[in-house]
């Protein structure tokens, strides 16, 4: 704000002198934009892009993904655990199956010849739930899944979920908190305060509609899911997320994320613990 005021004062002063000057205002240098997560089950995945001028448009991820980056994973003892490999343009993953210790913290170091080296915050992998109970019912062509969870630690506060319905896999975006387009797909149709309805715009796959109701009771959650499709089998992917804040957490602007915990870049690095529950219908 102060810088803007100073610049405005200079412009007014120059105009008052009756002379016109060209002011060369440097633009911000491009930075890496990082969307990354670490999982005890699936290792590390990184989606790497860059900041671009407002209004820049791309056809798909492959046209703006950043290739040829060097991405290293370190544990809390600053020992290199893995060097990620690039599977597709801008998409990186663990070079081989790695064993992650849930008592350790991890961070990423991302370097590229054309960008400043970006470093993520340290994140801890969430502890598993103590207990998971699930039942289901079918009503009017809708699968109703009742899921009860008991947390193993009280600071668990963020969850995402998805479904794979038989032979027609349902590719899902992170829901509800990490979906960048959540305002476009979430609607409320009921009087219950914590009952949300997610329509097909929330998903990549073909979904009629998705509803979720959460009732928190101390250190446990009771969650009721409604899926508007019938299939011989439904797999529930339930993820506990640890997206740790840090002293350099910031609000950023990118096509992918809205909050960041990256130094010398924009983006997010978070840890998840994933569960897969099979339901035979």
Coordinates of C-alpha atoms in Angstrom, one line a residue:
X1 CA 0.0 0.0 0.0
X2 CA 2.8 2.4 0.9
X3 CA 4.6 1.6 -2.3
X4 CA 1.5 2.3 -4.4
X5 CA 1.1 5.6 -2.6
X6 CA 4.7 6.6 -3.3
X7 CA 4.4 5.7 -7.0
X8 CA 1.2 7.8 -7.2
X9 CA 2.9 10.7 -5.6
X10 CA 5.8 10.6 -8.0
X11 CA 3.4 10.5 -11.0
X12 CA 1.4 13.5 -9.7
X13 CA 4.7 15.4 -9.1
X14 CA 5.9 14.7 -12.6
X15 CA 2.6 15.8 -14.2
X16 CA 2.7 19.0 -12.1
X17 CA 6.1 19.8 -13.6
X18 CA 4.7 19.8 -17.1
X19 CA 6.9 17.0 -18.2
X20 CA 6.1 13.5 -19.3
X21 CA 8.4 10.6 -18.3
X22 CA 8.3 6.9 -19.0
X23 CA 8.4 4.9 -15.8
X24 CA 9.9 1.4 -16.1
X25 CA 8.0 -0.7 -13.5
X26 CA 9.6 -4.2 -13.4
X27 CA 7.2 -7.2 -13.5
X28 CA 7.4 -10.0 -10.9
X29 CA 9.7 -12.8 -12.0
X30 CA 7.9 -16.1 -12.8
X31 CA 7.9 -18.6 -9.9
X32 CA 7.1 -22.3 -9.6
X33 CA 3.6 -23.3 -8.7
X34 CA 3.6 -26.6 -6.7
X35 CA 0.7 -28.9 -5.9
X36 CA 2.1 -31.8 -4.1
X37 CA 1.2 -34.5 -1.5
X38 CA 2.9 -37.2 0.4
X39 CA 1.1 -40.5 1.4
X40 CA 2.3 -43.4 3.5
X41 CA 0.5 -45.7 0.9
X42 CA 1.4 -44.0 -2.4
X43 CA 4.6 -42.1 -1.8
X44 CA 5.0 -38.6 -3.2
X45 CA 3.2 -36.9 -6.2
X46 CA 4.0 -33.4 -7.5
X47 CA 2.2 -31.3 -10.2
X48 CA 4.5 -28.5 -11.3
X49 CA 3.5 -25.4 -13.2
X50 CA 4.5 -21.7 -13.2
X51 CA 3.0 -18.3 -12.6
X52 CA 1.8 -16.7 -15.7
X53 CA 0.4 -13.3 -16.6
X54 CA -3.3 -12.8 -15.9
X55 CA -5.4 -13.9 -18.8
X56 CA -3.0 -16.6 -20.1
X57 CA -5.0 -19.6 -21.3
X58 CA -4.0 -23.2 -21.9
X59 CA -5.6 -26.2 -23.5
X60 CA -4.7 -28.7 -20.9
X61 CA -2.2 -29.4 -18.1
X62 CA 0.5 -30.8 -20.5
X63 CA 0.7 -27.4 -22.2
X64 CA 1.7 -25.5 -19.1
X65 CA 3.4 -28.2 -16.9
X66 CA 7.0 -27.6 -16.1
X67 CA 9.4 -30.3 -17.1
X68 CA 13.1 -31.1 -16.2
X69 CA 12.8 -30.1 -12.6
X70 CA 14.9 -31.7 -9.9
X71 CA 12.7 -32.7 -6.9
X72 CA 14.2 -34.1 -3.8
X73 CA 12.4 -35.5 -0.7
X74 CA 14.1 -35.0 2.7
X75 CA 13.1 -36.3 6.2
X76 CA 13.3 -34.4 9.4
X77 CA 17.0 -35.3 9.8
X78 CA 17.7 -33.5 6.5
X79 CA 18.6 -36.9 4.9
X80 CA 17.5 -37.3 1.3
X81 CA 14.9 -40.0 1.1
X82 CA 14.1 -40.0 -2.6
X83 CA 14.7 -38.2 -6.0
X84 CA 11.4 -37.9 -7.9
X85 CA 11.1 -38.9 -11.5
X86 CA 8.9 -37.2 -14.2
X87 CA 6.3 -39.5 -15.6
X88 CA 4.6 -36.9 -17.8
X89 CA 5.1 -33.3 -18.6
X90 CA 5.0 -31.5 -15.2
X91 CA 3.9 -34.6 -13.3
X92 CA 6.4 -36.2 -10.9
X93 CA 6.3 -39.1 -8.5
X94 CA 8.4 -41.3 -6.3
X95 CA 11.2 -43.1 -8.2
X96 CA 10.4 -46.4 -6.5
X97 CA 8.1 -47.7 -3.7
X98 CA 9.4 -46.0 -0.5
X99 CA 8.7 -46.7 3.1
X100 CA 7.6 -43.5 5.0
X101 CA 7.7 -43.2 8.7
X102 CA 4.6 -41.6 10.2
X103 CA 6.7 -40.3 13.1
X104 CA 8.9 -38.3 10.7
X105 CA 8.4 -34.9 9.0
X106 CA 9.1 -34.4 5.3
X107 CA 9.7 -31.6 2.9
X108 CA 10.5 -31.1 -0.8
X109 CA 13.2 -29.1 -2.5
X110 CA 12.3 -28.2 -6.1
X111 CA 15.0 -26.7 -8.4
X112 CA 14.9 -25.7 -12.0
X113 CA 17.4 -23.9 -14.3
X114 CA 14.8 -21.1 -15.1
X115 CA 13.2 -20.6 -11.6
X116 CA 14.3 -19.9 -8.1
X117 CA 14.6 -23.1 -5.9
X118 CA 11.4 -23.7 -4.1
X119 CA 11.2 -25.4 -0.7
X120 CA 8.1 -26.7 1.0
X121 CA 7.1 -26.6 4.6
X122 CA 7.7 -29.6 6.8
X123 CA 4.6 -31.8 7.0
X124 CA 3.8 -34.7 9.3
X125 CA 1.9 -37.7 7.9
X126 CA -1.4 -38.0 9.7
X127 CA -1.9 -40.9 12.1
X128 CA -4.4 -43.6 11.1
X129 CA -7.9 -43.7 12.5
X130 CA -8.4 -45.9 15.5
X131 CA -11.6 -47.4 14.1
X132 CA -13.6 -47.3 10.8
X133 CA -17.1 -48.8 10.7
X134 CA -19.3 -48.7 7.6
X135 CA -22.7 -49.8 6.5
X136 CA -24.8 -49.1 3.4
X137 CA -28.4 -49.1 2.2
X138 CA -29.9 -48.7 -1.3
X139 CA -32.9 -46.4 -1.7
X140 CA -34.4 -45.2 -5.0
X141 CA -31.3 -46.1 -7.0
X142 CA -29.1 -44.3 -4.5
X143 CA -26.3 -45.9 -2.4
X144 CA -26.4 -44.6 1.1
X145 CA -23.1 -45.2 3.0
X146 CA -23.0 -44.6 6.7
X147 CA -19.4 -44.2 7.9
X148 CA -18.2 -43.8 11.5
X149 CA -14.6 -42.8 12.3
X150 CA -12.7 -42.5 15.5
X151 CA -9.7 -40.2 15.3
X152 CA -6.3 -41.2 16.7
X153 CA -5.3 -37.6 17.3
X154 CA -7.5 -34.6 18.1
X155 CA -5.9 -32.2 15.7
X156 CA -7.2 -34.0 12.7
X157 CA -9.4 -31.5 11.0
X158 CA -9.3 -31.9 7.2
X159 CA -10.7 -34.7 5.1
X160 CA -11.2 -35.6 1.4
X161 CA -12.9 -38.5 -0.2
X162 CA -13.8 -40.2 -3.4
X163 CA -15.5 -43.2 -5.0
X164 CA -14.7 -45.8 -7.5
X165 CA -18.0 -47.4 -8.7
X166 CA -17.3 -50.8 -10.2
X167 CA -16.3 -51.0 -13.9
X168 CA -16.8 -47.2 -14.3
X169 CA -14.1 -45.6 -12.1
X170 CA -15.1 -42.2 -10.7
X171 CA -12.2 -39.9 -10.9
X172 CA -12.6 -37.4 -8.1
X173 CA -11.2 -34.1 -7.2
X174 CA -10.3 -33.4 -3.5
X175 CA -13.5 -32.7 -1.6
X176 CA -14.8 -30.8 0.1
X177 CA -12.0 -28.4 1.3
X178 CA -9.4 -28.7 -1.5
X179 CA -11.6 -28.5 -4.6
X180 CA -10.7 -25.2 -6.2
X181 CA -14.1 -25.0 -7.9
X182 CA -16.1 -25.9 -4.8
X183 CA -18.3 -22.9 -5.1
X184 CA -19.4 -24.0 -8.6
X185 CA -20.5 -27.5 -7.6
X186 CA -21.7 -27.3 -4.0
X187 CA -25.3 -26.5 -3.3
X188 CA -27.5 -26.8 -0.2
X189 CA -31.0 -28.3 -0.6
X190 CA -31.8 -29.2 3.0
X191 CA -32.4 -27.4 6.3
X192 CA -29.6 -29.3 8.0
X193 CA -26.8 -27.0 8.7
X194 CA -24.0 -29.4 7.8
X195 CA -25.6 -31.3 4.8
X196 CA -24.1 -30.4 1.5
X197 CA -25.0 -31.6 -2.0
X198 CA -22.2 -32.0 -4.7
X199 CA -23.4 -32.1 -8.3
X200 CA -21.6 -33.6 -11.3
X201 CA -19.5 -30.4 -11.7
X202 CA -17.5 -31.5 -8.7
X203 CA -16.2 -34.6 -10.5
X204 CA -14.4 -35.5 -13.7
X205 CA -16.4 -38.7 -14.1
X206 CA -20.1 -39.2 -14.8
X207 CA -21.9 -38.7 -11.5
X208 CA -25.6 -37.8 -11.0
X209 CA -25.1 -36.2 -7.6
X210 CA -23.3 -36.6 -4.3
X211 CA -24.4 -35.6 -0.8
X212 CA -22.5 -35.6 2.4
X213 CA -23.6 -35.0 6.0
X214 CA -21.1 -34.8 8.9
X215 CA -21.9 -35.0 12.6
X216 CA -18.9 -34.4 14.8
X217 CA -18.9 -35.7 18.4
X218 CA -15.8 -35.1 20.3
X219 CA -13.0 -37.1 18.8
X220 CA -15.3 -39.0 16.4
X221 CA -17.2 -38.3 13.1
X222 CA -20.3 -39.9 11.8
X223 CA -20.6 -39.3 8.1
X224 CA -23.5 -40.1 5.8
X225 CA -22.7 -40.3 2.0
X226 CA -25.3 -40.5 -0.8
X227 CA -24.2 -41.6 -4.2
X228 CA -26.6 -41.3 -7.1
X229 CA -25.4 -44.3 -9.0
X230 CA -25.8 -48.1 -8.6
X231 CA -22.9 -50.4 -9.3
X232 CA -21.9 -54.0 -8.3
X233 CA -19.2 -52.6 -6.2
X234 CA -18.3 -49.3 -4.5
X235 CA -14.9 -48.5 -3.2
X236 CA -14.7 -45.6 -0.8
X237 CA -11.4 -43.7 -0.6
X238 CA -11.2 -41.8 2.6
X239 CA -8.3 -39.6 3.2
X240 CA -7.2 -37.8 6.3
X241 CA -5.2 -34.7 5.4
X242 CA -2.6 -32.8 7.3
X243 CA -2.1 -29.5 5.5
X244 CA 0.1 -27.8 8.1
X245 CA 0.1 -24.0 8.3
X246 CA 3.4 -22.2 8.7
X247 CA 4.8 -18.8 9.3
X248 CA 5.0 -18.2 5.6
X249 CA 1.5 -19.4 4.7
X250 CA 0.1 -17.1 2.1
X251 CA -2.9 -16.6 -0.1
X252 CA -1.8 -17.2 -3.7
X253 CA -3.4 -17.0 -7.1
X254 CA -3.0 -20.0 -9.5
X255 CA -5.2 -22.3 -11.5
X256 CA -4.7 -25.1 -9.0
X257 CA -4.6 -23.9 -5.4
X258 CA -5.7 -21.0 -3.1
X259 CA -3.3 -21.3 -0.2
X260 CA 0.4 -22.0 0.0
X261 CA 3.2 -23.2 2.2
X262 CA 6.1 -22.9 -0.3
X263 CA 9.2 -20.7 0.0
X264 CA 10.3 -19.0 -3.2
X265 CA 7.3 -20.2 -5.0
X266 CA 3.5 -20.7 -4.8
X267 CA 1.6 -23.8 -4.0
X268 CA 1.0 -26.4 -1.3
X269 CA 2.6 -29.6 0.1
X270 CA 0.3 -31.7 2.3
X271 CA 0.3 -35.1 3.8
X272 CA -2.5 -37.7 3.7
X273 CA -3.2 -41.1 5.1
X274 CA -5.5 -43.0 2.7
X275 CA -8.0 -45.8 3.4
X276 CA -9.8 -48.0 0.9
X277 CA -13.1 -49.6 2.0
X278 CA -14.7 -52.2 -0.3
X279 CA -18.5 -52.5 -0.3
X280 CA -20.1 -55.4 -2.2
X281 CA -23.6 -54.5 -3.3

